[in-house]
Backbone as a chain_set.jsonl record, in Angstrom:
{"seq": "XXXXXXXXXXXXXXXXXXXXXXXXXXXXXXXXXXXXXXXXXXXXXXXXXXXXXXXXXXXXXXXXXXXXXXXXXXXXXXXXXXXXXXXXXXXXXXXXXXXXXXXXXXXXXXXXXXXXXXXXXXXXXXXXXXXXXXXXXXXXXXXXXXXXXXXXXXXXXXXXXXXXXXXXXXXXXXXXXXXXXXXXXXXX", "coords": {"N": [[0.842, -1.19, 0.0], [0.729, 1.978, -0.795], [1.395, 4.953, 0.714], [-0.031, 7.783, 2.011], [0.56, 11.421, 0.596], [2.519, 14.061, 2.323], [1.697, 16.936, 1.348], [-1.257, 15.99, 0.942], [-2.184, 14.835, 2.794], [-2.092, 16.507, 4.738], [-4.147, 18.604, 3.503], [-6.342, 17.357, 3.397], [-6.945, 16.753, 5.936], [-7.482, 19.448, 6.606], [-9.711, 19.282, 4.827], [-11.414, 17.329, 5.783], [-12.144, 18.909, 8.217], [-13.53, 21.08, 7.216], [-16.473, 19.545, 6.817], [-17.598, 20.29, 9.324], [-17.848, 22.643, 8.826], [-20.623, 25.864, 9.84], [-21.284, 27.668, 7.843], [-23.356, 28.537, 5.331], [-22.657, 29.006, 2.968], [-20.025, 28.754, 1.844], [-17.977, 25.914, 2.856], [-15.231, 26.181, 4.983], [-12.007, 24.868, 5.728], [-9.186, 24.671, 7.822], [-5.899, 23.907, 8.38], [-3.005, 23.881, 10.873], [0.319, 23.929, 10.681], [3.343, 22.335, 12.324], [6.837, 21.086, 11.736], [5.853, 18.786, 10.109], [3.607, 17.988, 11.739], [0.463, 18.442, 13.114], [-0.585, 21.219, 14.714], [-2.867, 23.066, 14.86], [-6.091, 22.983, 13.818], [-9.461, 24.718, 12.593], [-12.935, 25.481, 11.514], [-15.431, 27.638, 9.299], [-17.384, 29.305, 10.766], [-19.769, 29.99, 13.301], [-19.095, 32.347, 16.774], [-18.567, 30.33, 19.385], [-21.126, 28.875, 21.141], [-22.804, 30.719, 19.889], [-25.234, 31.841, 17.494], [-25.546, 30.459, 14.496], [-25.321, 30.568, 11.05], [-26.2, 28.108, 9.796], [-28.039, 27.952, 10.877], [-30.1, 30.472, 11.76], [-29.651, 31.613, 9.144], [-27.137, 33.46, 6.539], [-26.061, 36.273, 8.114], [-25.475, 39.165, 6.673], [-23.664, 41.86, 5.514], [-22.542, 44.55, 3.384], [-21.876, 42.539, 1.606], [-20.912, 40.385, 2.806], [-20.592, 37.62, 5.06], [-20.862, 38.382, 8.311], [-21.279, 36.713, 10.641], [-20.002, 35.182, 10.666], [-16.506, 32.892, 11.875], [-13.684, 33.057, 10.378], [-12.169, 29.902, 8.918], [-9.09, 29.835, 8.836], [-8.686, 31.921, 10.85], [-9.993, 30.765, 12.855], [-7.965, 28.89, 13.233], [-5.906, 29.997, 14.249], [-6.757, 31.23, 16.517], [-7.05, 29.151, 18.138], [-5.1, 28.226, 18.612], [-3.788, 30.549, 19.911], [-5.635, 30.096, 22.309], [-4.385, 28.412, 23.794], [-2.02, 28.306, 24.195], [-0.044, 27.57, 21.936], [2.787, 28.243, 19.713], [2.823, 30.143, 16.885], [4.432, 30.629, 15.226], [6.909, 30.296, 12.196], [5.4, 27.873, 11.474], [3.017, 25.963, 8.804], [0.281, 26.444, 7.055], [-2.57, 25.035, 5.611], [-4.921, 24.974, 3.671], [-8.42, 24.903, 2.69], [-9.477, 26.862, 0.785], [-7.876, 29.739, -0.863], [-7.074, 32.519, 1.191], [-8.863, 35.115, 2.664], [-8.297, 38.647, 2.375], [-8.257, 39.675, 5.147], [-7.753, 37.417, 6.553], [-5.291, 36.795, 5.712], [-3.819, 38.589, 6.475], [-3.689, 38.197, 9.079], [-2.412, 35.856, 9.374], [0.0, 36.344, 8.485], [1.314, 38.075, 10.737], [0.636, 36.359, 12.509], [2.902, 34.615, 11.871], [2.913, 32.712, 10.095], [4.575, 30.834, 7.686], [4.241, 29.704, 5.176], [1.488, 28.71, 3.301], [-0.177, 26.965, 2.246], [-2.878, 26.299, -0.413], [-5.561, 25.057, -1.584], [-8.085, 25.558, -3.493], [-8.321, 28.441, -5.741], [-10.027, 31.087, -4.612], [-11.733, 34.038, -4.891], [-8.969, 34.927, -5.02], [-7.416, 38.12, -3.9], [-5.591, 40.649, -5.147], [-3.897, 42.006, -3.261], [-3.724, 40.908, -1.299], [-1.774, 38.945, -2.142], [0.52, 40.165, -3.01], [0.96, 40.878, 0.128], [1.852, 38.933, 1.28], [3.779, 38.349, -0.427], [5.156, 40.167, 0.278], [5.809, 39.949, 2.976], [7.54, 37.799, 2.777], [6.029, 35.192, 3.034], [5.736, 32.011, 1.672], [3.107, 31.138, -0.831], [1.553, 28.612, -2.233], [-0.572, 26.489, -4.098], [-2.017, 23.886, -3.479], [-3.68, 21.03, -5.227], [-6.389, 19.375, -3.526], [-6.054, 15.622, -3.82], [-8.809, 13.397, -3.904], [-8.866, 10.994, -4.462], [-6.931, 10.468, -3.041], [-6.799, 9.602, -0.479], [-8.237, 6.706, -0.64], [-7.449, 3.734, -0.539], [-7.767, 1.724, -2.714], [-8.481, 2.767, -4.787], [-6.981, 2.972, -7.073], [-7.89, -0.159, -8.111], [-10.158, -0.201, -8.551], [-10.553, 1.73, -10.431], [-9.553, 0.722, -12.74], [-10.939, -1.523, -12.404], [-13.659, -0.534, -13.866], [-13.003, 0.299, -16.156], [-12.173, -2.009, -17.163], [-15.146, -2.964, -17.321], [-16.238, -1.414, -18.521], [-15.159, -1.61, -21.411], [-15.645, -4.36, -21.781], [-18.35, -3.978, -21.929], [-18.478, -2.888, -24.539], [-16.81, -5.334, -26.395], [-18.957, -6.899, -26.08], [-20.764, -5.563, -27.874], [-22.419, -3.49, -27.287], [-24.669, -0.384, -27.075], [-23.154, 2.577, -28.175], [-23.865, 5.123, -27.256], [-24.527, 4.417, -24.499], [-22.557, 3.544, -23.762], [-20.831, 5.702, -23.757], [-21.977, 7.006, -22.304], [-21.379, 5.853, -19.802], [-18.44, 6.42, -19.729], [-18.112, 8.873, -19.518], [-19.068, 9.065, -16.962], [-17.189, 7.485, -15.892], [-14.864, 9.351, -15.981], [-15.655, 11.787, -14.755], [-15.52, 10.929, -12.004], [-13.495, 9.578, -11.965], [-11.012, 11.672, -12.935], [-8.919, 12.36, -11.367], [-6.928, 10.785, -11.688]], "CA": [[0.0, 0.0, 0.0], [1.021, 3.362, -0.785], [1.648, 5.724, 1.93], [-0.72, 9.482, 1.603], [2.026, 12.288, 0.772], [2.462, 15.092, 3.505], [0.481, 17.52, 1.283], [-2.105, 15.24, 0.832], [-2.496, 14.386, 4.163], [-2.565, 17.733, 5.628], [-4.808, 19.442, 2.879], [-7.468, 16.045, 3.982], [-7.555, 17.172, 7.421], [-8.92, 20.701, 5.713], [-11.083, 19.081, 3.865], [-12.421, 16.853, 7.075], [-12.417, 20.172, 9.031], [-14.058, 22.074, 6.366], [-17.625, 19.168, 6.962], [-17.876, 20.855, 10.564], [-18.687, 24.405, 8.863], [-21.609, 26.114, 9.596], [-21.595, 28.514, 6.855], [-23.994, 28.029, 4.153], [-21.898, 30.214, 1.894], [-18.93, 28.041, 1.783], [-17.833, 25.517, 3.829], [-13.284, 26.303, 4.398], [-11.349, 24.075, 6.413], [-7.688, 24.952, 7.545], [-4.572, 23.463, 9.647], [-1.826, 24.673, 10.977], [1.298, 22.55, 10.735], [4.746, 22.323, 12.201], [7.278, 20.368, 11.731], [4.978, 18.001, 10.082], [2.709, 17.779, 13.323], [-0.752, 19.628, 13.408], [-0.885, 21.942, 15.974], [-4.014, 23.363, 15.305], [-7.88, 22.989, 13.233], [-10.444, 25.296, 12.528], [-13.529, 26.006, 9.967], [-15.559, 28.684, 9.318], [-18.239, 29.078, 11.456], [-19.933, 31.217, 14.544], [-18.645, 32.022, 17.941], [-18.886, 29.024, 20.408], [-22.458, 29.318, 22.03], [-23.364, 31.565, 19.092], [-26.334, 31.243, 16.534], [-25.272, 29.78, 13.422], [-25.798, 30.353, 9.798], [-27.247, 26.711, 9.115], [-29.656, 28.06, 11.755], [-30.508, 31.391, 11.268], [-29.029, 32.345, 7.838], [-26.349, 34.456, 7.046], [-26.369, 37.959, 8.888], [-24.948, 39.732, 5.499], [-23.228, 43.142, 5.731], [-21.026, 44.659, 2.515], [-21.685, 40.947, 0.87], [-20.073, 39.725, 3.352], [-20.912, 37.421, 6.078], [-20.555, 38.762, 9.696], [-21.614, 36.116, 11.293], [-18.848, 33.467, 10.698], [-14.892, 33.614, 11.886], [-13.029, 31.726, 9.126], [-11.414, 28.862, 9.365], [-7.705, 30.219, 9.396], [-8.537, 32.861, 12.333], [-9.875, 29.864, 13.692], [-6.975, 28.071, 13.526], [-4.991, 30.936, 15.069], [-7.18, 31.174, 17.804], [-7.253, 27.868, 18.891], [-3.535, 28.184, 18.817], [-3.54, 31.62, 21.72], [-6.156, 30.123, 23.698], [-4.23, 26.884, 24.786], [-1.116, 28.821, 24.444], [0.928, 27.209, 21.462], [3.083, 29.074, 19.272], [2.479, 29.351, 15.366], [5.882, 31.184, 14.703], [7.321, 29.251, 11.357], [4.367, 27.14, 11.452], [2.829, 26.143, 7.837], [-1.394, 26.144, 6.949], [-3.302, 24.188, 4.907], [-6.626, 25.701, 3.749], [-9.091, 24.366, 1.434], [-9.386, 28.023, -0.173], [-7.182, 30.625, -1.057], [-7.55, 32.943, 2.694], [-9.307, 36.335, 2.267], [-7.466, 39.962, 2.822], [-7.978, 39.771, 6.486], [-6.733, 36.397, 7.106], [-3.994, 36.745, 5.239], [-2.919, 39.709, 7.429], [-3.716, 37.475, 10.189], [-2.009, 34.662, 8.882], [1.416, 37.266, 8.42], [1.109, 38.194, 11.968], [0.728, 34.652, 13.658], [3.91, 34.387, 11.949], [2.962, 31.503, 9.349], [6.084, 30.81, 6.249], [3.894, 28.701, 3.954], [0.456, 28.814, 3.022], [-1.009, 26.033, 1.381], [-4.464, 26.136, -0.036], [-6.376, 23.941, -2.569], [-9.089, 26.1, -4.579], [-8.491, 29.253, -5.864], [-11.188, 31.599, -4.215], [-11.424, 35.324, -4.985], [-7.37, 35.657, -4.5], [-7.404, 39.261, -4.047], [-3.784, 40.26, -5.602], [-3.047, 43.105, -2.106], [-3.265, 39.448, -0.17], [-0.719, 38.134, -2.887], [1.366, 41.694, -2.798], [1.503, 41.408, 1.553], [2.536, 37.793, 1.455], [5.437, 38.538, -0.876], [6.23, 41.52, 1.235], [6.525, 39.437, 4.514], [8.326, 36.615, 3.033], [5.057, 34.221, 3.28], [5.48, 31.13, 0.604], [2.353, 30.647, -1.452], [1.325, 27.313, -2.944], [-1.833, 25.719, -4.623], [-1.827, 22.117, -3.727], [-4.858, 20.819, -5.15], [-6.126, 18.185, -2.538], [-7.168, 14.791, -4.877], [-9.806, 12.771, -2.576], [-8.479, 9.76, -4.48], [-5.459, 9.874, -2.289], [-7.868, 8.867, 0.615], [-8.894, 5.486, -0.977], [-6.034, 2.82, -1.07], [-8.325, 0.834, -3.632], [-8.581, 3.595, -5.887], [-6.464, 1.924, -8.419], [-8.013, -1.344, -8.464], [-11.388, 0.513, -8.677], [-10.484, 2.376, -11.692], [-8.907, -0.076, -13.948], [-12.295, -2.74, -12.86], [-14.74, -0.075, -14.264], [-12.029, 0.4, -17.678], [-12.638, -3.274, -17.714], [-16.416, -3.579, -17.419], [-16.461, -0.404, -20.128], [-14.142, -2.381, -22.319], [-16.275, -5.91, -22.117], [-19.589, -3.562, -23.094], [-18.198, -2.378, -25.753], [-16.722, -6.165, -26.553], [-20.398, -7.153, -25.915], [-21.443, -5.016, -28.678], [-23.404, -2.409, -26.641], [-25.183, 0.589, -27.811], [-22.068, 3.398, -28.096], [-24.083, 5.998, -26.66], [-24.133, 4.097, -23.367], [-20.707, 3.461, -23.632], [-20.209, 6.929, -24.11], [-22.422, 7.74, -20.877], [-19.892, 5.343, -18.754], [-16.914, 6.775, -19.957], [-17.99, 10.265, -19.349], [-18.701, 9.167, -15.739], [-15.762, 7.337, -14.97], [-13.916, 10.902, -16.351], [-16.271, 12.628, -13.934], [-15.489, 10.093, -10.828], [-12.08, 9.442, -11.427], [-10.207, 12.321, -13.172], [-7.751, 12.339, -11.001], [-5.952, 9.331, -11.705]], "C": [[0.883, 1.247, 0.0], [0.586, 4.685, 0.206], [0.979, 6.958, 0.909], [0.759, 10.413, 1.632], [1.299, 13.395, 1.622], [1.465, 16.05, 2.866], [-0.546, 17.328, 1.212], [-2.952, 14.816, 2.271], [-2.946, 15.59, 4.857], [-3.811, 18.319, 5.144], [-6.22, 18.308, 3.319], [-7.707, 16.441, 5.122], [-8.354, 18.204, 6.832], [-9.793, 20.345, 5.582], [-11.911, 18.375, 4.92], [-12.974, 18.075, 8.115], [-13.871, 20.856, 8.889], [-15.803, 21.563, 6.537], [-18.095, 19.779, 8.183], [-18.75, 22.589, 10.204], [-20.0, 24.751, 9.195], [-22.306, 27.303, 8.935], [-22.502, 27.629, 5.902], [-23.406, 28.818, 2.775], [-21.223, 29.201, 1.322], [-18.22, 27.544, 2.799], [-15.747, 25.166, 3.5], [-13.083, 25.522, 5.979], [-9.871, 24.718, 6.562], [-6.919, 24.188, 9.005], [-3.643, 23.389, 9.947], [-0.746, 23.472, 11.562], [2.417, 23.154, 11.553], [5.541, 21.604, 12.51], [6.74, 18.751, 11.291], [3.793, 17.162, 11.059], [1.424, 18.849, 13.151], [-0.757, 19.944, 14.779], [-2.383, 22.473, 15.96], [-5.133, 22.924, 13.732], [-8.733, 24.082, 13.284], [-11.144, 25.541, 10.946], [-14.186, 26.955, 10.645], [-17.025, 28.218, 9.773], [-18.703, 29.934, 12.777], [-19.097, 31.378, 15.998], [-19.577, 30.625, 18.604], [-20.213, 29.776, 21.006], [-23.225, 30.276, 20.878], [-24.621, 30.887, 18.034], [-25.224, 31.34, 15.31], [-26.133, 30.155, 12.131], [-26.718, 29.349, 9.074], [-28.327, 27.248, 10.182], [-30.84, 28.825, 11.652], [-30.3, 32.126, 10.015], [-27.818, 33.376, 8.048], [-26.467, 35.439, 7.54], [-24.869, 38.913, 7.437], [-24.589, 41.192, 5.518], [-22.17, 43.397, 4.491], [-21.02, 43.504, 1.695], [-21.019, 40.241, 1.544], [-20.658, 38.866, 5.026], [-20.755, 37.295, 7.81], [-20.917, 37.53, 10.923], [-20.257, 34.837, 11.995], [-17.323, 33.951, 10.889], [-15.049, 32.42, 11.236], [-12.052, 31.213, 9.704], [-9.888, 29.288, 10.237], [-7.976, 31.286, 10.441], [-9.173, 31.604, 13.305], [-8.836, 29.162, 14.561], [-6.103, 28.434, 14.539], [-5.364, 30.923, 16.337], [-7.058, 30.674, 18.93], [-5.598, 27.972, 19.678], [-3.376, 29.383, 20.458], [-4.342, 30.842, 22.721], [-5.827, 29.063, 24.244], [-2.79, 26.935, 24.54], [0.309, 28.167, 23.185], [1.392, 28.114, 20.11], [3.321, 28.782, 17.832], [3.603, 29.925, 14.449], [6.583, 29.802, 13.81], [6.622, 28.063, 11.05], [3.899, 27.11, 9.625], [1.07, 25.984, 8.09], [-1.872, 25.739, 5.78], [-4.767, 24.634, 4.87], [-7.561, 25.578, 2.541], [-9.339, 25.44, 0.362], [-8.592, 29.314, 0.087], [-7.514, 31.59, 0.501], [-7.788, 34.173, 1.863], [-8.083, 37.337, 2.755], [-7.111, 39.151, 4.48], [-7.662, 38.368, 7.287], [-5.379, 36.31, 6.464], [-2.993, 37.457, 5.795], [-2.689, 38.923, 8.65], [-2.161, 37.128, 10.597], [0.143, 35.015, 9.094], [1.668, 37.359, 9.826], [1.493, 37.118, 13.0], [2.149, 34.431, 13.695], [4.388, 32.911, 11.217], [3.932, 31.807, 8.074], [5.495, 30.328, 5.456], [2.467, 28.547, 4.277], [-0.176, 27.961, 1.61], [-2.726, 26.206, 1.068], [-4.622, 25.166, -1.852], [-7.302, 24.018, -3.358], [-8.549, 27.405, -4.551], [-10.02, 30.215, -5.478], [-11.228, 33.114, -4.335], [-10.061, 35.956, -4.399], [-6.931, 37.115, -4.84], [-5.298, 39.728, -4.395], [-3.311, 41.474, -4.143], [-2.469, 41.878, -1.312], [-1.522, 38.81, -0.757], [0.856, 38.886, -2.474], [1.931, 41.559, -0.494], [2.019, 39.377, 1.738], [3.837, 37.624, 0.732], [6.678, 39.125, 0.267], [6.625, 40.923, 2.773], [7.397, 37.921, 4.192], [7.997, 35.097, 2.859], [5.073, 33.107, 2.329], [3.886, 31.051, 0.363], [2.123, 29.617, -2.663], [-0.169, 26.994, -3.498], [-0.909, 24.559, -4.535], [-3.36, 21.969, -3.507], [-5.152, 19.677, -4.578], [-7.003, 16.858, -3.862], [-7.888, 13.218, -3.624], [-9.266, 11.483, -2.982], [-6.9, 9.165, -3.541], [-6.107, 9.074, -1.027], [-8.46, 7.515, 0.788], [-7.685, 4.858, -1.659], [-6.823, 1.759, -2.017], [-8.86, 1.88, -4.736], [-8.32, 3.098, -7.646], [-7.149, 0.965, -9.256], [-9.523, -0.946, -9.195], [-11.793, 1.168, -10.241], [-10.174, 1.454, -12.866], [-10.53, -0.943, -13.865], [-12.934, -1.798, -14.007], [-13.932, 0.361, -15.86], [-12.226, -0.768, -18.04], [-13.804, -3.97, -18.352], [-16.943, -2.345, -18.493], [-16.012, -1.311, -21.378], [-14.744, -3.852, -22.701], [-17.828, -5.534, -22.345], [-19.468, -3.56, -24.025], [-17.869, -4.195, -27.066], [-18.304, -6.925, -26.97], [-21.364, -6.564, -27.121], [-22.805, -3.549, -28.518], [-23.439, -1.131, -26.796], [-24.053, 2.066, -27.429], [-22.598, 4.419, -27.454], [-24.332, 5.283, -24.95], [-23.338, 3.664, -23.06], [-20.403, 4.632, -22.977], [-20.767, 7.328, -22.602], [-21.255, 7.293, -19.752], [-18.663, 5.738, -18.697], [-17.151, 8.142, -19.232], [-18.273, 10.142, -17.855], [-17.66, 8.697, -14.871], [-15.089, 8.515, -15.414], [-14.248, 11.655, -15.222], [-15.393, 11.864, -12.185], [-14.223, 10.078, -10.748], [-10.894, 10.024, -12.28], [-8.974, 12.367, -12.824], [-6.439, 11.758, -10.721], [-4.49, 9.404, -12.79]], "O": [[1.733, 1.398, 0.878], [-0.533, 5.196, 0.261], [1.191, 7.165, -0.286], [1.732, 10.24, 2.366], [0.096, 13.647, 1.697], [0.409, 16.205, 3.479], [-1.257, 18.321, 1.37], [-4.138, 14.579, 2.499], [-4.013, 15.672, 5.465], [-4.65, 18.614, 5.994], [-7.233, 18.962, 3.566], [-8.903, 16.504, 5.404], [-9.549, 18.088, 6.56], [-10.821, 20.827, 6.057], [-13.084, 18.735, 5.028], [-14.075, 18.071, 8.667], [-14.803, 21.1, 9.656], [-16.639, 22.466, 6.484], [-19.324, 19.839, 8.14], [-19.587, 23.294, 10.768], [-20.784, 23.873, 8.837], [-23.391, 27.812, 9.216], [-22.436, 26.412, 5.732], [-24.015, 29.038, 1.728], [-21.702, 28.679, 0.316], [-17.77, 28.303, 3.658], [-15.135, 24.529, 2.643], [-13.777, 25.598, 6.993], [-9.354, 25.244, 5.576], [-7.295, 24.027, 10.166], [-2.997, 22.632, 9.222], [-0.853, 22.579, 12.403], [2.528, 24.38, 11.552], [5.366, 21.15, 13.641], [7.074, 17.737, 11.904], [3.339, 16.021, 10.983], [1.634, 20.06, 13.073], [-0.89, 19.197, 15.748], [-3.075, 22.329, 16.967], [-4.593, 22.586, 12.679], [-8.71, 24.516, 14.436], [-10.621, 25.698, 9.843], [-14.029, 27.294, 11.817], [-17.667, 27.236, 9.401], [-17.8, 30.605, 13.277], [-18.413, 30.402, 16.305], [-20.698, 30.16, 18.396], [-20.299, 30.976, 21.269], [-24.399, 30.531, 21.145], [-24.835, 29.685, 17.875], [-24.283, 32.13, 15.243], [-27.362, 30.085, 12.105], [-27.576, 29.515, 8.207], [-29.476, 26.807, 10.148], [-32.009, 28.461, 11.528], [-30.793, 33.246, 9.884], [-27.493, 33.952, 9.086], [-27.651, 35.691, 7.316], [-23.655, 39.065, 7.575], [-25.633, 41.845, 5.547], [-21.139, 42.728, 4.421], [-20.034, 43.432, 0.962], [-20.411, 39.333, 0.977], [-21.063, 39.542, 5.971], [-20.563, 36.237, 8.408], [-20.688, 37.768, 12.109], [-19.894, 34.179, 12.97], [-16.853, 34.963, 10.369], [-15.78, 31.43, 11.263], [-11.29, 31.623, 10.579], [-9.564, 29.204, 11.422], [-6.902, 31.438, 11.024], [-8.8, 31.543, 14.476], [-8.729, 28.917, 15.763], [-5.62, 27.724, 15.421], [-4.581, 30.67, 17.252], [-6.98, 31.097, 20.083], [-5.187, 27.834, 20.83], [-3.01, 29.106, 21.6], [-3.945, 30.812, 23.886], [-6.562, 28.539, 25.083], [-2.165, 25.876, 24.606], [1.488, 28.294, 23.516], [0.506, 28.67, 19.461], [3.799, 27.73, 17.406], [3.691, 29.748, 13.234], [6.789, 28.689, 14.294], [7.194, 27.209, 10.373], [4.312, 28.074, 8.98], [0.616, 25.493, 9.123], [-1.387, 26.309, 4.802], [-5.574, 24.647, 5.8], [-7.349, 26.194, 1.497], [-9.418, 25.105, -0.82], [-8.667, 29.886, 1.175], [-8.535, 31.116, 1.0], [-7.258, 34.408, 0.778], [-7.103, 36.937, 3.384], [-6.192, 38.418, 4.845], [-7.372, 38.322, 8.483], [-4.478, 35.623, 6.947], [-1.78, 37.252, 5.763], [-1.6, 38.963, 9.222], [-1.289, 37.545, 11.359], [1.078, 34.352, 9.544], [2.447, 36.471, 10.172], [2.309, 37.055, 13.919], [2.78, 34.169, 14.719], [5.392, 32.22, 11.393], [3.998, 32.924, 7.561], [6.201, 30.347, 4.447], [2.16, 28.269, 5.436], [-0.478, 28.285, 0.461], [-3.614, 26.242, 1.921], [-3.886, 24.875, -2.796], [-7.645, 23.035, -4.016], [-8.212, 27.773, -3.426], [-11.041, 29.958, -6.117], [-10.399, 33.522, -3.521], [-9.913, 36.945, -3.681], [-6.234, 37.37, -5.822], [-4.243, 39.242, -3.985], [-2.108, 41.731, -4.172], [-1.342, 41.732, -0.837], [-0.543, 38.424, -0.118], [1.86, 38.438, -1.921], [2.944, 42.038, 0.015], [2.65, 39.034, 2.738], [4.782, 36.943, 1.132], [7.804, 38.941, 0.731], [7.508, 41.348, 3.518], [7.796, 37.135, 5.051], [8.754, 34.144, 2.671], [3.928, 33.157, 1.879], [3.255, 30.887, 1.407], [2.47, 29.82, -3.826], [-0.967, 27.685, -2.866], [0.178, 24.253, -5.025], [-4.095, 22.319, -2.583], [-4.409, 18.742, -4.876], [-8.032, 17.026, -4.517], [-7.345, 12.419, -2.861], [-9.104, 10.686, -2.059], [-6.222, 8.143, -3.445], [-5.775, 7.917, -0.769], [-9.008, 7.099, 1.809], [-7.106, 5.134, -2.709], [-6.233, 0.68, -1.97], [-9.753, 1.523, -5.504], [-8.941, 2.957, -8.7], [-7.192, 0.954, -10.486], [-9.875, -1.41, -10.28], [-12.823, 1.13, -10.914], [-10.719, 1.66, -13.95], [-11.24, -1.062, -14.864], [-12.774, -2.225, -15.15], [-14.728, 0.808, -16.685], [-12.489, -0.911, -19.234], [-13.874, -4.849, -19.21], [-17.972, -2.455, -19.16], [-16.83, -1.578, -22.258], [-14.408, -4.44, -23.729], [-18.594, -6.376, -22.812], [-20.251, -4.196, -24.731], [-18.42, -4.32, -28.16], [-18.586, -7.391, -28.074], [-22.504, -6.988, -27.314], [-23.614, -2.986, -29.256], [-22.37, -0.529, -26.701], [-24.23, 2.573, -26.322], [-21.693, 4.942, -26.804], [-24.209, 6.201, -24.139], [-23.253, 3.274, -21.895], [-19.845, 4.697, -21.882], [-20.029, 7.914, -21.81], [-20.512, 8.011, -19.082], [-17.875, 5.481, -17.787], [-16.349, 8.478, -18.361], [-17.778, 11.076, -17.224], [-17.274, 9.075, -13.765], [-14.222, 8.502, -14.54], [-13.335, 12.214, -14.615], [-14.748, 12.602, -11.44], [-13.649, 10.455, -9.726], [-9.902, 9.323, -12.479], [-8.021, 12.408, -13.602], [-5.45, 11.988, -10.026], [-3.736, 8.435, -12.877]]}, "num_chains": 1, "name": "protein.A"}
């Protein structure tokens, strides 16, 4: 079996994080690494004890939703209030971080900033992460790293396409199977 690689692994926690949101906007995941060790978790979502977006809807101000701290100030958070320090630390964040986490993000004292969708990457964010030094990456996370039968999975359904077609079966439902194994397992 093939071992998950480190970005892979980390950007998966995100993405497990990211099911906790309780934005209905967009649900962001992030986690703050160091030394290949997570120190911290957070998504985007209300204060503790607070009403919630999945509850009450967003509370919308500017287009913007006031209601929810995002993930990465999450992350940070978590980090002051149980006292561990995120100096040289790296983050992992299922989308690009807005302005004001990115200032955060500078601040905390993070070197590397991983994220995994491009999301309205405002270029001042791009411009103050140069200017402090901050590495920026896209690592796109692929879910098939998650499934050690991925492989075997992909080649059966190339097989059971391949013995329709053998079979003599109508090319436009060929054509439907193909276009969903493309859909399902692109990332191979």
């Amino acid at each position: 079996m093939e071992r998950i690689a480190w970005h892979q692994y980390f950007m998966a926690q995100s993405h497990l994080l990211a099911l906790r949101s309780t934005c209905t906007r967009l649900a962001v995941g992030a986690t703050i690494v160091r030394e290949k060790r997570i120190i911290a978790g957070g998504y985007n979502g209300s204060i503790a004890g607070g009403d919630h977006c999945i509850d009450e809807g967003c509370y919308v101000i500017d287009n913007h939703c006031v209601r929810t701290i995002h993930a990465e100030m999450n992350a940070v958070l978590q980090c002051s209030k149980f006292g561990v320090p995120t100096k040289n630390s790296d983050v992992y964040v299922t989308h690009f971080p807005c302005l004001q986490c990115c200032k955060a993000l500078i601040q905390a004292g993070i070197k590397t900033v991983y994220y995994a969708k491009d999301y309205k990457n405002h270029p001042y964010a791009l411009e103050l992460f140069k200017q402090a030094e901050v590495q920026v990456e896209k690592v796109p996370f692929h879910e098939n790293s998650l499934d050690s039968n991925f492989k075997e999975k992909s080649h059966l359904i190339l097989e059971l396409i391949q013995e329709l077609r053998n079979q003599g079966e109508n090319e436009e439902k060929i054509a439907h199977f193909e276009n969903e194994y493309i859909r399902l397992f692109n990332d191979e």
